[in-house]
Amino acid sequence: MSQSSPRVLVVVQHDGTHCSPSTLSTFSAAQQLATLCAKCPIDALLVGYQCQPVCEELQQLGIINQVNLVDDEWYVHPLSERIAPVVAEVSQRYSHVLSSATTFGKDLMPRVAALLDVGQLSDITAIESADTIIRPIYAGNAYARVQSSDPIKVMTVRESAFDNIQPTEGSTTVTRLQRVNSPISTEFVGQIMTESARPDLTSAKVVVSGGRGLGSKENFTLVETLADKLGGAIGASRAAVDAGFVPNDLQVGQTGKVVAPDLYIAVGISGAIQHIAGMKESKVIVAINNDPDAPIFEVADYGLVGDLFTIVPELIENL
Protein backbone atom coordinates (compact mmCIF):
# COMPACT_ATOMS: atom_id res chain seq x y z
CA MET A 1 0.00 0.00 0.00
CA SER A 2 1.32 3.47 0.88
CA GLN A 3 4.85 4.47 1.76
CA SER A 4 5.92 4.55 5.41
CA SER A 5 6.90 8.21 5.05
CA PRO A 6 4.12 10.75 4.33
CA ARG A 7 3.64 11.85 0.75
CA VAL A 8 0.74 13.86 -0.70
CA LEU A 9 -0.84 13.43 -4.14
CA VAL A 10 -3.28 15.91 -5.71
CA VAL A 11 -5.51 14.69 -8.56
CA VAL A 12 -5.80 17.58 -11.02
CA GLN A 13 -9.12 18.70 -12.51
CA HIS A 14 -8.64 20.59 -15.77
CA ASP A 15 -10.16 21.47 -19.14
CA GLY A 16 -7.12 20.50 -21.20
CA THR A 17 -5.70 24.02 -21.05
CA HIS A 18 -5.93 25.23 -17.44
CA CYS A 19 -6.28 23.82 -13.94
CA SER A 20 -9.66 24.43 -12.39
CA PRO A 21 -9.77 27.02 -9.54
CA SER A 22 -10.92 24.20 -7.26
CA THR A 23 -7.67 22.34 -7.91
CA LEU A 24 -5.66 25.40 -6.90
CA SER A 25 -7.61 25.42 -3.62
CA THR A 26 -6.88 21.70 -3.23
CA PHE A 27 -3.16 22.43 -3.56
CA SER A 28 -3.54 24.95 -0.74
CA ALA A 29 -5.04 22.22 1.43
CA ALA A 30 -2.21 19.89 0.36
CA GLN A 31 0.34 22.49 1.39
CA GLN A 32 -1.22 22.73 4.86
CA LEU A 33 -1.19 18.95 5.11
CA ALA A 34 2.43 18.76 3.99
CA THR A 35 3.42 21.26 6.68
CA LEU A 36 1.76 19.07 9.32
CA CYS A 37 3.63 16.05 7.92
CA ALA A 38 7.10 17.54 8.42
CA LYS A 39 7.02 19.27 5.02
CA CYS A 40 6.54 16.07 3.06
CA PRO A 41 6.60 16.30 -0.75
CA ILE A 42 3.53 17.21 -2.78
CA ASP A 43 3.03 15.54 -6.16
CA ALA A 44 0.34 16.00 -8.80
CA LEU A 45 -1.43 13.46 -10.99
CA LEU A 46 -2.49 14.85 -14.36
CA VAL A 47 -4.63 12.55 -16.51
CA GLY A 48 -5.89 13.67 -19.90
CA TYR A 49 -5.11 13.99 -23.58
CA GLN A 50 -2.91 16.67 -25.16
CA CYS A 51 -2.81 18.49 -21.83
CA GLN A 52 0.76 19.83 -21.96
CA PRO A 53 -0.42 23.42 -21.20
CA VAL A 54 -1.83 22.18 -17.89
CA CYS A 55 1.43 20.42 -17.11
CA GLU A 56 3.35 23.64 -17.72
CA GLU A 57 0.93 25.54 -15.49
CA LEU A 58 1.52 23.02 -12.69
CA GLN A 59 5.28 23.38 -13.04
CA GLN A 60 4.95 27.13 -12.51
CA LEU A 61 3.26 26.70 -9.12
CA GLY A 62 6.59 25.87 -7.53
CA ILE A 63 5.26 23.75 -4.64
CA ILE A 64 4.94 20.52 -6.65
CA ASN A 65 7.80 18.06 -6.40
CA GLN A 66 6.70 15.88 -9.33
CA VAL A 67 3.93 15.83 -11.92
CA ASN A 68 2.80 12.31 -12.78
CA LEU A 69 1.54 12.76 -16.33
CA VAL A 70 -0.73 10.26 -18.07
CA ASP A 71 -1.38 11.72 -21.53
CA ASP A 72 -3.35 9.34 -23.72
CA GLU A 73 -6.33 9.51 -26.08
CA TRP A 74 -8.05 6.98 -23.78
CA TYR A 75 -8.60 9.91 -21.39
CA VAL A 76 -9.78 12.50 -23.93
CA HIS A 77 -13.07 12.61 -21.97
CA PRO A 78 -12.73 12.69 -18.16
CA LEU A 79 -14.81 9.58 -17.42
CA SER A 80 -14.27 8.55 -13.81
CA GLU A 81 -14.56 4.88 -14.79
CA ARG A 82 -11.40 5.30 -16.89
CA ILE A 83 -9.51 7.66 -14.60
CA ALA A 84 -10.14 5.86 -11.29
CA PRO A 85 -7.93 2.79 -12.02
CA VAL A 86 -4.88 4.93 -12.85
CA VAL A 87 -5.46 7.13 -9.78
CA ALA A 88 -5.75 4.03 -7.59
CA GLU A 89 -2.56 2.53 -9.02
CA VAL A 90 -0.50 5.71 -8.57
CA SER A 91 -2.03 6.36 -5.12
CA GLN A 92 -0.45 3.24 -3.64
CA ARG A 93 2.83 5.15 -3.38
CA TYR A 94 1.24 7.92 -1.26
CA SER A 95 -0.14 8.44 2.23
CA HIS A 96 -2.70 11.11 1.23
CA VAL A 97 -4.66 11.54 -2.01
CA LEU A 98 -6.65 14.75 -2.51
CA SER A 99 -9.10 16.06 -5.07
CA SER A 100 -11.62 18.87 -5.12
CA ALA A 101 -15.16 18.29 -3.81
CA THR A 102 -16.63 19.28 -7.17
CA THR A 103 -18.76 17.10 -9.44
CA PHE A 104 -15.46 15.74 -10.81
CA GLY A 105 -14.10 14.79 -7.38
CA LYS A 106 -17.39 13.50 -6.01
CA ASP A 107 -17.69 11.16 -8.99
CA LEU A 108 -14.06 10.03 -9.08
CA MET A 109 -12.76 9.73 -5.52
CA PRO A 110 -15.31 7.25 -4.08
CA ARG A 111 -14.31 4.88 -6.89
CA VAL A 112 -10.65 5.39 -6.01
CA ALA A 113 -11.32 4.74 -2.31
CA ALA A 114 -13.23 1.56 -3.17
CA LEU A 115 -10.39 0.30 -5.39
CA LEU A 116 -7.92 0.98 -2.56
CA ASP A 117 -10.30 -0.59 0.01
CA VAL A 118 -10.18 2.45 2.28
CA GLY A 119 -12.70 5.00 3.53
CA GLN A 120 -13.07 8.53 2.22
CA LEU A 121 -12.86 11.85 4.07
CA SER A 122 -15.37 13.97 2.16
CA ASP A 123 -15.82 17.71 1.74
CA ILE A 124 -13.14 18.68 4.26
CA THR A 125 -13.00 22.28 5.44
CA ALA A 126 -9.96 22.14 7.77
CA ILE A 127 -6.98 19.90 8.45
CA GLU A 128 -5.84 19.41 12.05
CA SER A 129 -3.19 16.72 11.62
CA ALA A 130 -1.99 14.03 9.24
CA ASP A 131 -4.97 11.82 10.14
CA THR A 132 -7.60 14.25 11.47
CA ILE A 133 -9.84 16.61 9.51
CA ILE A 134 -12.94 18.77 10.02
CA ARG A 135 -15.98 18.40 7.77
CA PRO A 136 -19.54 19.79 7.87
CA ILE A 137 -22.52 17.61 8.78
CA TYR A 138 -26.27 18.22 9.12
CA ALA A 139 -26.36 20.68 6.21
CA GLY A 140 -23.48 22.65 7.70
CA ASN A 141 -25.20 23.19 11.04
CA ALA A 142 -22.48 21.22 12.81
CA TYR A 143 -18.90 20.17 12.15
CA ALA A 144 -17.40 16.75 12.76
CA ARG A 145 -13.81 16.01 13.70
CA VAL A 146 -12.95 12.80 11.86
CA GLN A 147 -9.84 10.69 12.39
CA SER A 148 -8.80 8.04 9.89
CA SER A 149 -6.51 5.07 10.51
CA ASP A 150 -6.46 3.99 6.85
CA PRO A 151 -2.97 3.60 5.34
CA ILE A 152 -4.02 5.87 2.48
CA LYS A 153 -6.22 8.86 3.27
CA VAL A 154 -8.51 9.68 0.34
CA MET A 155 -9.93 13.20 0.66
CA THR A 156 -12.14 15.64 -1.21
CA VAL A 157 -11.60 19.33 -0.42
CA ARG A 158 -14.26 22.04 -0.23
CA GLU A 159 -13.01 24.81 -2.51
CA SER A 160 -14.50 27.69 -0.52
CA ALA A 161 -12.66 26.63 2.66
CA PHE A 162 -9.16 27.14 1.22
CA ASP A 163 -7.59 30.02 -0.70
CA ASN A 164 -6.05 29.42 -4.12
CA ILE A 165 -2.39 28.50 -3.93
CA GLN A 166 0.05 31.25 -4.83
CA PRO A 167 3.01 30.39 -7.11
CA THR A 168 6.41 30.16 -5.38
CA GLU A 169 9.96 29.39 -6.41
CA GLY A 170 10.69 25.71 -6.86
CA SER A 171 11.64 22.98 -9.31
CA THR A 172 9.23 20.37 -10.64
CA THR A 173 10.00 17.19 -12.51
CA VAL A 174 7.60 15.49 -14.93
CA THR A 175 7.24 11.71 -15.00
CA ARG A 176 5.25 10.19 -17.86
CA LEU A 177 3.17 7.13 -16.96
CA GLN A 178 1.33 4.61 -19.12
CA ARG A 179 -2.44 4.41 -19.23
CA VAL A 180 -4.18 1.74 -17.16
CA ASN A 181 -6.57 -0.33 -19.23
CA SER A 182 -9.72 -1.47 -17.50
CA PRO A 183 -12.95 -2.89 -18.91
CA ILE A 184 -15.81 -0.39 -18.60
CA SER A 185 -19.37 -0.37 -19.83
CA THR A 186 -19.69 3.41 -19.98
CA GLU A 187 -19.58 5.24 -23.29
CA PHE A 188 -19.18 8.98 -23.82
CA VAL A 189 -22.08 10.21 -25.95
CA GLY A 190 -21.74 13.99 -25.77
CA GLN A 191 -22.03 17.05 -23.57
CA ILE A 192 -23.84 20.35 -23.72
CA MET A 193 -21.75 23.25 -22.43
CA THR A 194 -23.50 26.30 -21.02
CA GLU A 195 -22.01 29.39 -22.64
CA SER A 196 -21.98 32.51 -20.48
CA ALA A 197 -20.11 35.79 -20.44
CA ARG A 198 -20.53 35.90 -16.66
CA PRO A 199 -17.87 34.47 -14.33
CA ASP A 200 -18.16 30.90 -13.09
CA LEU A 201 -20.51 30.60 -10.11
CA THR A 202 -18.08 28.80 -7.79
CA SER A 203 -15.15 31.16 -8.41
CA ALA A 204 -16.94 34.53 -8.81
CA LYS A 205 -16.15 37.33 -6.35
CA VAL A 206 -19.76 38.56 -6.54
CA VAL A 207 -22.85 36.33 -6.67
CA VAL A 208 -26.45 37.53 -6.98
CA SER A 209 -29.01 34.80 -6.29
CA GLY A 210 -32.76 34.80 -6.75
CA GLY A 211 -35.47 32.79 -5.06
CA ARG A 212 -39.14 31.97 -5.19
CA GLY A 213 -40.00 35.57 -4.30
CA LEU A 214 -39.23 36.67 -7.86
CA GLY A 215 -42.39 34.92 -8.96
CA SER A 216 -41.49 34.03 -12.56
CA LYS A 217 -38.74 33.32 -15.06
CA GLU A 218 -39.31 36.75 -16.64
CA ASN A 219 -38.80 38.53 -13.31
CA PHE A 220 -35.47 36.71 -12.84
CA THR A 221 -34.00 39.19 -15.33
CA LEU A 222 -33.79 41.60 -12.35
CA VAL A 223 -31.21 39.28 -10.79
CA GLU A 224 -29.33 38.96 -14.08
CA THR A 225 -29.23 42.74 -14.60
CA LEU A 226 -28.00 43.38 -11.05
CA ALA A 227 -25.32 40.70 -11.44
CA ASP A 228 -24.17 42.22 -14.74
CA LYS A 229 -23.94 45.67 -13.14
CA LEU A 230 -21.65 44.20 -10.46
CA GLY A 231 -19.69 41.96 -12.83
CA GLY A 232 -20.87 38.93 -10.90
CA ALA A 233 -22.36 35.49 -11.39
CA ILE A 234 -25.98 34.51 -10.89
CA GLY A 235 -27.26 31.82 -8.57
CA ALA A 236 -30.61 30.55 -7.38
CA SER A 237 -32.35 28.76 -4.56
CA ARG A 238 -33.71 25.26 -5.09
CA ALA A 239 -37.25 26.67 -5.11
CA ALA A 240 -36.36 28.93 -8.05
CA VAL A 241 -34.74 26.04 -9.91
CA ASP A 242 -37.68 23.70 -9.25
CA ALA A 243 -40.04 26.42 -10.51
CA GLY A 244 -38.11 26.54 -13.79
CA PHE A 245 -36.79 30.11 -13.41
CA VAL A 246 -33.19 29.00 -14.18
CA PRO A 247 -31.33 25.76 -14.98
CA ASN A 248 -30.23 23.58 -12.07
CA ASP A 249 -26.50 24.21 -12.61
CA LEU A 250 -27.08 27.62 -10.98
CA GLN A 251 -28.47 26.18 -7.75
CA VAL A 252 -26.68 27.24 -4.58
CA GLY A 253 -27.05 25.09 -1.49
CA GLN A 254 -26.56 21.69 0.06
CA THR A 255 -27.77 19.89 -3.08
CA GLY A 256 -26.28 22.51 -5.41
CA LYS A 257 -23.02 24.43 -5.41
CA VAL A 258 -21.15 25.80 -2.41
CA VAL A 259 -19.92 29.37 -2.90
CA ALA A 260 -17.97 31.83 -0.78
CA PRO A 261 -17.69 35.11 -2.77
CA ASP A 262 -16.66 38.49 -1.40
CA LEU A 263 -20.26 39.65 -1.86
CA TYR A 264 -23.42 37.51 -1.90
CA ILE A 265 -26.78 39.16 -2.60
CA ALA A 266 -29.88 37.07 -1.89
CA VAL A 267 -32.99 38.41 -3.66
CA GLY A 268 -36.35 36.98 -2.64
CA ILE A 269 -34.77 34.02 -0.84
CA SER A 270 -36.28 33.04 2.50
CA GLY A 271 -33.18 31.17 3.66
CA ALA A 272 -33.84 27.45 4.13
CA ILE A 273 -30.98 25.73 5.95
CA GLN A 274 -30.11 23.82 2.78
CA HIS A 275 -29.53 27.09 0.90
CA ILE A 276 -27.66 28.74 3.76
CA ALA A 277 -25.30 25.73 3.90
CA GLY A 278 -24.12 26.65 0.41
CA MET A 279 -23.41 30.36 0.93
CA LYS A 280 -22.93 31.20 4.60
CA GLU A 281 -19.13 31.38 4.25
CA SER A 282 -19.48 34.43 1.95
CA LYS A 283 -17.51 37.47 3.16
CA VAL A 284 -20.47 39.90 3.00
CA ILE A 285 -24.11 38.77 2.69
CA VAL A 286 -26.90 41.14 1.65
CA ALA A 287 -30.51 39.93 1.89
CA ILE A 288 -33.53 41.52 0.20
CA ASN A 289 -36.88 40.16 1.36
CA ASN A 290 -40.29 41.52 2.30
CA ASP A 291 -40.55 39.19 5.34
CA PRO A 292 -38.62 40.65 8.31
CA ASP A 293 -38.67 37.22 9.98
CA ALA A 294 -37.10 35.39 7.03
CA PRO A 295 -34.25 33.09 8.22
CA ILE A 296 -31.88 34.62 5.64
CA PHE A 297 -31.59 37.74 7.82
CA GLU A 298 -29.97 35.65 10.59
CA VAL A 299 -26.83 35.18 8.46
CA ALA A 300 -26.99 38.47 6.52
CA ASP A 301 -24.56 41.31 7.22
CA TYR A 302 -27.02 43.75 5.64
CA GLY A 303 -30.77 43.27 5.35
CA LEU A 304 -33.21 45.21 3.21
CA VAL A 305 -36.83 44.59 4.22
CA GLY A 306 -39.23 45.56 1.48
CA ASP A 307 -40.61 44.85 -1.96
CA LEU A 308 -37.78 43.48 -4.13
CA PHE A 309 -39.53 44.83 -7.25
CA THR A 310 -38.95 48.33 -5.83
CA ILE A 311 -35.56 47.83 -4.14
CA VAL A 312 -33.72 45.96 -6.91
CA PRO A 313 -34.57 48.41 -9.73
CA GLU A 314 -33.41 51.26 -7.45
CA LEU A 315 -30.15 49.41 -6.80
CA ILE A 316 -29.63 48.85 -10.51
CA GLU A 317 -30.33 52.51 -11.27
CA ASN A 318 -27.92 53.77 -8.62
CA LEU A 319 -25.19 51.35 -9.67
XYZ file of C-alpha atoms in Angstrom:
319
model
C 0.000 0.000 0.000
C 1.320 3.473 0.882
C 4.851 4.470 1.760
C 5.924 4.546 5.414
C 6.897 8.209 5.053
C 4.119 10.746 4.334
C 3.635 11.846 0.749
C 0.740 13.861 -0.699
C -0.838 13.429 -4.143
C -3.281 15.909 -5.714
C -5.507 14.691 -8.557
C -5.801 17.575 -11.020
C -9.121 18.698 -12.506
C -8.642 20.585 -15.773
C -10.157 21.465 -19.142
C -7.124 20.503 -21.201
C -5.696 24.018 -21.049
C -5.930 25.235 -17.440
C -6.276 23.822 -13.944
C -9.658 24.434 -12.388
C -9.775 27.018 -9.545
C -10.922 24.202 -7.258
C -7.670 22.336 -7.914
C -5.655 25.403 -6.901
C -7.612 25.416 -3.619
C -6.875 21.703 -3.229
C -3.157 22.428 -3.560
C -3.544 24.955 -0.744
C -5.036 22.216 1.434
C -2.214 19.889 0.363
C 0.337 22.494 1.390
C -1.218 22.732 4.864
C -1.194 18.945 5.112
C 2.429 18.757 3.989
C 3.420 21.259 6.684
C 1.757 19.072 9.319
C 3.627 16.052 7.921
C 7.101 17.544 8.420
C 7.018 19.272 5.022
C 6.537 16.072 3.064
C 6.601 16.300 -0.749
C 3.526 17.207 -2.783
C 3.033 15.542 -6.160
C 0.336 16.002 -8.804
C -1.431 13.458 -10.986
C -2.490 14.849 -14.358
C -4.634 12.553 -16.510
C -5.892 13.673 -19.903
C -5.111 13.987 -23.584
C -2.906 16.673 -25.161
C -2.814 18.494 -21.827
C 0.758 19.831 -21.961
C -0.419 23.421 -21.201
C -1.832 22.175 -17.894
C 1.435 20.418 -17.108
C 3.354 23.645 -17.722
C 0.933 25.545 -15.494
C 1.515 23.023 -12.689
C 5.280 23.377 -13.040
C 4.954 27.131 -12.507
C 3.259 26.703 -9.122
C 6.595 25.873 -7.528
C 5.257 23.748 -4.635
C 4.937 20.520 -6.649
C 7.797 18.063 -6.398
C 6.700 15.880 -9.327
C 3.933 15.835 -11.917
C 2.798 12.315 -12.778
C 1.536 12.764 -16.335
C -0.732 10.261 -18.074
C -1.381 11.716 -21.534
C -3.348 9.339 -23.725
C -6.325 9.511 -26.078
C -8.047 6.978 -23.785
C -8.599 9.906 -21.395
C -9.780 12.496 -23.926
C -13.069 12.611 -21.969
C -12.734 12.686 -18.157
C -14.815 9.584 -17.419
C -14.272 8.555 -13.812
C -14.557 4.876 -14.793
C -11.405 5.305 -16.894
C -9.506 7.656 -14.600
C -10.137 5.861 -11.287
C -7.928 2.795 -12.025
C -4.884 4.931 -12.853
C -5.460 7.128 -9.783
C -5.750 4.026 -7.592
C -2.557 2.529 -9.015
C -0.499 5.705 -8.571
C -2.025 6.360 -5.124
C -0.454 3.243 -3.636
C 2.833 5.149 -3.377
C 1.237 7.922 -1.263
C -0.138 8.443 2.225
C -2.700 11.109 1.232
C -4.663 11.537 -2.014
C -6.648 14.754 -2.514
C -9.100 16.058 -5.070
C -11.621 18.871 -5.124
C -15.162 18.286 -3.813
C -16.633 19.279 -7.168
C -18.757 17.102 -9.440
C -15.464 15.741 -10.809
C -14.096 14.790 -7.381
C -17.391 13.503 -6.008
C -17.686 11.159 -8.991
C -14.065 10.030 -9.078
C -12.759 9.725 -5.522
C -15.310 7.251 -4.076
C -14.313 4.884 -6.893
C -10.651 5.392 -6.009
C -11.322 4.740 -2.313
C -13.232 1.562 -3.171
C -10.395 0.301 -5.389
C -7.923 0.978 -2.556
C -10.299 -0.593 0.006
C -10.180 2.454 2.282
C -12.700 4.996 3.529
C -13.070 8.527 2.215
C -12.858 11.851 4.070
C -15.373 13.965 2.156
C -15.818 17.714 1.743
C -13.138 18.678 4.259
C -12.997 22.282 5.442
C -9.964 22.143 7.770
C -6.985 19.900 8.452
C -5.835 19.408 12.048
C -3.191 16.716 11.620
C -1.992 14.026 9.237
C -4.965 11.823 10.142
C -7.598 14.248 11.468
C -9.841 16.613 9.512
C -12.941 18.767 10.020
C -15.982 18.397 7.770
C -19.545 19.789 7.874
C -22.524 17.610 8.782
C -26.270 18.224 9.120
C -26.363 20.681 6.210
C -23.480 22.647 7.695
C -25.204 23.193 11.040
C -22.484 21.220 12.810
C -18.903 20.174 12.146
C -17.403 16.755 12.756
C -13.815 16.011 13.695
C -12.945 12.804 11.861
C -9.837 10.689 12.392
C -8.798 8.043 9.889
C -6.510 5.074 10.507
C -6.457 3.993 6.850
C -2.966 3.601 5.339
C -4.017 5.874 2.476
C -6.223 8.863 3.268
C -8.512 9.678 0.339
C -9.932 13.205 0.664
C -12.137 15.635 -1.214
C -11.597 19.326 -0.416
C -14.255 22.040 -0.234
C -13.014 24.810 -2.515
C -14.497 27.693 -0.516
C -12.658 26.634 2.664
C -9.155 27.136 1.218
C -7.591 30.024 -0.700
C -6.049 29.421 -4.115
C -2.388 28.500 -3.929
C 0.047 31.253 -4.828
C 3.013 30.393 -7.105
C 6.407 30.162 -5.381
C 9.960 29.392 -6.410
C 10.688 25.712 -6.858
C 11.636 22.980 -9.307
C 9.225 20.373 -10.635
C 9.998 17.193 -12.515
C 7.599 15.491 -14.928
C 7.245 11.709 -15.000
C 5.248 10.191 -17.856
C 3.172 7.135 -16.959
C 1.333 4.613 -19.116
C -2.439 4.407 -19.232
C -4.179 1.740 -17.162
C -6.568 -0.335 -19.229
C -9.720 -1.466 -17.495
C -12.949 -2.889 -18.907
C -15.810 -0.391 -18.595
C -19.372 -0.374 -19.827
C -19.691 3.415 -19.976
C -19.577 5.239 -23.286
C -19.178 8.978 -23.818
C -22.080 10.206 -25.947
C -21.744 13.994 -25.765
C -22.033 17.053 -23.568
C -23.843 20.355 -23.723
C -21.754 23.248 -22.432
C -23.503 26.304 -21.018
C -22.005 29.387 -22.643
C -21.981 32.512 -20.479
C -20.114 35.791 -20.437
C -20.527 35.903 -16.660
C -17.873 34.473 -14.325
C -18.161 30.897 -13.088
C -20.508 30.599 -10.112
C -18.084 28.796 -7.794
C -15.154 31.159 -8.411
C -16.942 34.530 -8.808
C -16.154 37.331 -6.348
C -19.764 38.564 -6.539
C -22.850 36.334 -6.672
C -26.452 37.530 -6.985
C -29.008 34.804 -6.286
C -32.756 34.804 -6.752
C -35.467 32.792 -5.064
C -39.143 31.967 -5.194
C -40.000 35.573 -4.296
C -39.226 36.671 -7.864
C -42.391 34.923 -8.959
C -41.487 34.030 -12.557
C -38.736 33.323 -15.064
C -39.313 36.751 -16.643
C -38.803 38.532 -13.310
C -35.469 36.707 -12.844
C -34.003 39.194 -15.330
C -33.792 41.596 -12.353
C -31.206 39.285 -10.789
C -29.326 38.960 -14.083
C -29.234 42.742 -14.602
C -28.001 43.376 -11.054
C -25.320 40.701 -11.445
C -24.173 42.221 -14.743
C -23.936 45.666 -13.135
C -21.654 44.203 -10.460
C -19.694 41.961 -12.834
C -20.866 38.933 -10.900
C -22.361 35.493 -11.390
C -25.977 34.507 -10.891
C -27.260 31.815 -8.570
C -30.613 30.550 -7.378
C -32.346 28.759 -4.565
C -33.707 25.263 -5.092
C -37.245 26.671 -5.105
C -36.361 28.930 -8.051
C -34.745 26.037 -9.907
C -37.676 23.705 -9.254
C -40.043 26.420 -10.515
C -38.105 26.543 -13.791
C -36.791 30.105 -13.405
C -33.193 29.005 -14.184
C -31.331 25.758 -14.976
C -30.230 23.577 -12.067
C -26.498 24.212 -12.608
C -27.084 27.625 -10.984
C -28.470 26.185 -7.752
C -26.677 27.240 -4.578
C -27.050 25.087 -1.489
C -26.565 21.693 0.056
C -27.770 19.886 -3.082
C -26.278 22.511 -5.411
C -23.022 24.434 -5.410
C -21.145 25.800 -2.412
C -19.923 29.366 -2.903
C -17.970 31.833 -0.780
C -17.689 35.107 -2.767
C -16.665 38.489 -1.398
C -20.264 39.650 -1.859
C -23.420 37.507 -1.899
C -26.780 39.162 -2.598
C -29.883 37.066 -1.890
C -32.995 38.409 -3.664
C -36.353 36.977 -2.638
C -34.770 34.024 -0.839
C -36.281 33.042 2.500
C -33.182 31.167 3.659
C -33.840 27.455 4.134
C -30.976 25.730 5.952
C -30.109 23.819 2.778
C -29.530 27.089 0.900
C -27.660 28.738 3.765
C -25.298 25.732 3.899
C -24.122 26.646 0.407
C -23.414 30.365 0.928
C -22.935 31.197 4.599
C -19.128 31.378 4.246
C -19.483 34.433 1.949
C -17.513 37.465 3.158
C -20.475 39.898 2.998
C -24.106 38.775 2.694
C -26.898 41.136 1.646
C -30.507 39.932 1.892
C -33.535 41.520 0.196
C -36.883 40.159 1.365
C -40.294 41.516 2.301
C -40.546 39.194 5.339
C -38.622 40.652 8.308
C -38.666 37.220 9.978
C -37.097 35.391 7.028
C -34.249 33.085 8.216
C -31.878 34.624 5.635
C -31.590 37.738 7.824
C -29.968 35.650 10.585
C -26.834 35.176 8.459
C -26.990 38.471 6.525
C -24.562 41.314 7.220
C -27.017 43.752 5.641
C -30.771 43.271 5.348
C -33.212 45.213 3.212
C -36.833 44.588 4.222
C -39.232 45.564 1.476
C -40.609 44.847 -1.965
C -37.785 43.480 -4.128
C -39.531 44.831 -7.250
C -38.948 48.328 -5.830
C -35.564 47.832 -4.140
C -33.719 45.956 -6.908
C -34.570 48.410 -9.726
C -33.413 51.263 -7.452
C -30.145 49.410 -6.797
C -29.631 48.852 -10.512
C -30.335 52.506 -11.272
C -27.920 53.773 -8.622
C -25.193 51.348 -9.674
